[in-house]
């Protein structure tokens, strides 16, 4: 299938969207299964978890894949799978880092490829999704995670969404009868 064809037949485009969305759902389902043993903490750098996060990330390399991935992550509770890496219990991480007997630089302990994959996927979903209910349901949680991560590891891309999530700070900005407040927020953050 030619993913770059602009005038592809509708059946071919439907097949591409279905294939990408099913692949994204399969990776999310695998992450849910891996995290079911301990729901409060899921290590993003386990091999199986990292493989599934990499699979999700790689789906976004093509335009059809990016649209499909954003669609799947913005529906239901799918983004919660990624948020779990940032809102989990950090006491487990601290006990692991204190138990290491090697003299390792602190910045190396804070670097986590799994968390960076999850952060990039969340940023992509917030920036490219036009599905407002995902912001209404998870916006504050994403904003809190972004602020928390910025203090812990400033190199993480999750902090990029703070300006995108300014409307979430005030729930009245989602009123459908008056969008003046939302327009002001957007003008200030452009």
PDB file of C-alpha atoms in Angstrom, residues 29-115:
ATOM      1  CA  UNK A  29      -3.730  -3.381  25.439  1.00  0.00           C
ATOM      2  CA  UNK A  30      -0.296  -4.927  25.947  1.00  0.00           C
ATOM      3  CA  UNK A  31       0.702  -2.019  28.222  1.00  0.00           C
ATOM      4  CA  UNK A  32      -2.494  -2.467  30.225  1.00  0.00           C
ATOM      5  CA  UNK A  33      -1.790  -6.181  30.572  1.00  0.00           C
ATOM      6  CA  UNK A  34       1.804  -5.582  31.688  1.00  0.00           C
ATOM      7  CA  UNK A  35       0.662  -3.015  34.253  1.00  0.00           C
ATOM      8  CA  UNK A  36      -2.134  -5.159  35.641  1.00  0.00           C
ATOM      9  CA  UNK A  37       0.180  -6.931  38.085  1.00  0.00           C
ATOM     10  CA  UNK A  38       0.897  -3.717  39.997  1.00  0.00           C
ATOM     11  CA  UNK A  39      -1.561  -0.909  39.153  1.00  0.00           C
ATOM     12  CA  UNK A  40       0.174   1.750  41.247  1.00  0.00           C
ATOM     13  CA  UNK A  41       3.563   1.517  39.596  1.00  0.00           C
ATOM     14  CA  UNK A  42       4.684   0.445  36.158  1.00  0.00           C
ATOM     15  CA  UNK A  43       8.365   0.632  35.243  1.00  0.00           C
ATOM     16  CA  UNK A  44       8.563   2.336  31.840  1.00  0.00           C
ATOM     17  CA  UNK A  45      12.010   0.898  31.189  1.00  0.00           C
ATOM     18  CA  UNK A  46      11.114  -2.791  31.335  1.00  0.00           C
ATOM     19  CA  UNK A  47      11.896  -4.431  28.028  1.00  0.00           C
ATOM     20  CA  UNK A  48       8.293  -5.373  27.177  1.00  0.00           C
ATOM     21  CA  UNK A  49       6.942  -1.959  28.176  1.00  0.00           C
ATOM     22  CA  UNK A  50       9.656  -0.178  26.214  1.00  0.00           C
ATOM     23  CA  UNK A  51       8.935  -2.327  23.139  1.00  0.00           C
ATOM     24  CA  UNK A  52       5.255  -1.373  23.205  1.00  0.00           C
ATOM     25  CA  UNK A  53       5.999   2.313  23.788  1.00  0.00           C
ATOM     26  CA  UNK A  54       8.456   2.216  20.889  1.00  0.00           C
ATOM     27  CA  UNK A  55       5.785   0.535  18.754  1.00  0.00           C
ATOM     28  CA  UNK A  56       3.330   3.311  19.545  1.00  0.00           C
ATOM     29  CA  UNK A  57       5.939   5.979  18.878  1.00  0.00           C
ATOM     30  CA  UNK A  58       6.893   4.465  15.517  1.00  0.00           C
ATOM     31  CA  UNK A  59       3.272   4.520  14.370  1.00  0.00           C
ATOM     32  CA  UNK A  60       3.499   8.322  14.320  1.00  0.00           C
ATOM     33  CA  UNK A  61       6.173   8.396  11.598  1.00  0.00           C
ATOM     34  CA  UNK A  62       3.643   8.553   8.758  1.00  0.00           C
ATOM     35  CA  UNK A  63       0.764  11.037   8.433  1.00  0.00           C
ATOM     36  CA  UNK A  64      -1.873   8.287   8.492  1.00  0.00           C
ATOM     37  CA  UNK A  65      -0.185   6.658  11.472  1.00  0.00           C
ATOM     38  CA  UNK A  66       0.020   9.942  13.389  1.00  0.00           C
ATOM     39  CA  UNK A  67      -3.670  10.685  12.820  1.00  0.00           C
ATOM     40  CA  UNK A  68      -4.633   7.157  13.816  1.00  0.00           C
ATOM     41  CA  UNK A  69      -2.437   7.178  16.909  1.00  0.00           C
ATOM     42  CA  UNK A  70      -3.796  10.533  18.097  1.00  0.00           C
ATOM     43  CA  UNK A  71      -7.337   9.317  17.474  1.00  0.00           C
ATOM     44  CA  UNK A  72      -6.833   6.145  19.515  1.00  0.00           C
ATOM     45  CA  UNK A  73      -5.008   7.870  22.388  1.00  0.00           C
ATOM     46  CA  UNK A  74      -7.637  10.592  22.667  1.00  0.00           C
ATOM     47  CA  UNK A  75     -10.565   8.197  22.954  1.00  0.00           C
ATOM     48  CA  UNK A  76     -11.788   6.444  26.078  1.00  0.00           C
ATOM     49  CA  UNK A  77      -9.211   6.066  28.833  1.00  0.00           C
ATOM     50  CA  UNK A  78      -6.346   5.163  26.504  1.00  0.00           C
ATOM     51  CA  UNK A  79      -4.181   8.147  27.443  1.00  0.00           C
ATOM     52  CA  UNK A  80      -4.337   7.084  31.087  1.00  0.00           C
ATOM     53  CA  UNK A  81      -1.972   4.227  30.195  1.00  0.00           C
ATOM     54  CA  UNK A  82       0.695   6.812  29.382  1.00  0.00           C
ATOM     55  CA  UNK A  83      -0.156   9.115  32.275  1.00  0.00           C
ATOM     56  CA  UNK A  84       0.425   6.263  34.690  1.00  0.00           C
ATOM     57  CA  UNK A  85       4.168   6.620  34.095  1.00  0.00           C
ATOM     58  CA  UNK A  86       4.089  10.188  35.418  1.00  0.00           C
ATOM     59  CA  UNK A  87       1.480   9.993  38.170  1.00  0.00           C
ATOM     60  CA  UNK A  88       2.649   6.706  39.700  1.00  0.00           C
ATOM     61  CA  UNK A  89       4.225   6.316  43.089  1.00  0.00           C
ATOM     62  CA  UNK A  90       7.720   7.821  43.017  1.00  0.00           C
ATOM     63  CA  UNK A  91       8.699   6.246  46.347  1.00  0.00           C
ATOM     64  CA  UNK A  92       9.422   3.011  44.451  1.00  0.00           C
ATOM     65  CA  UNK A  93      11.829   4.883  42.157  1.00  0.00           C
ATOM     66  CA  UNK A  94      13.546   6.532  45.113  1.00  0.00           C
ATOM     67  CA  UNK A  95      14.025   3.225  46.915  1.00  0.00           C
ATOM     68  CA  UNK A  96      15.514   1.732  43.750  1.00  0.00           C
ATOM     69  CA  UNK A  97      17.969   4.586  43.290  1.00  0.00           C
ATOM     70  CA  UNK A  98      19.000   4.492  46.945  1.00  0.00           C
ATOM     71  CA  UNK A  99      19.614   0.755  46.800  1.00  0.00           C
ATOM     72  CA  UNK A 100      22.174   1.076  43.984  1.00  0.00           C
ATOM     73  CA  UNK A 101      25.700   0.542  45.253  1.00  0.00           C
ATOM     74  CA  UNK A 102      27.382   2.171  42.268  1.00  0.00           C
ATOM     75  CA  UNK A 103      28.418   5.801  42.175  1.00  0.00           C
ATOM     76  CA  UNK A 104      26.316   6.922  39.231  1.00  0.00           C
ATOM     77  CA  UNK A 105      25.720  10.505  38.231  1.00  0.00           C
ATOM     78  CA  UNK A 106      22.239  11.637  39.361  1.00  0.00           C
ATOM     79  CA  UNK A 107      21.319  12.888  35.891  1.00  0.00           C
ATOM     80  CA  UNK A 108      21.783   9.383  34.467  1.00  0.00           C
ATOM     81  CA  UNK A 109      19.288   8.020  36.991  1.00  0.00           C
ATOM     82  CA  UNK A 110      16.673  10.554  35.907  1.00  0.00           C
ATOM     83  CA  UNK A 111      16.919   9.715  32.189  1.00  0.00           C
ATOM     84  CA  UNK A 112      14.298   7.231  31.195  1.00  0.00           C
ATOM     85  CA  UNK A 113      13.670   6.335  27.554  1.00  0.00           C
ATOM     86  CA  UNK A 114      10.270   4.887  28.436  1.00  0.00           C
ATOM     87  CA  UNK A 115       9.125   8.103  30.092  1.00  0.00           C
TER      88      UNK A 115
END
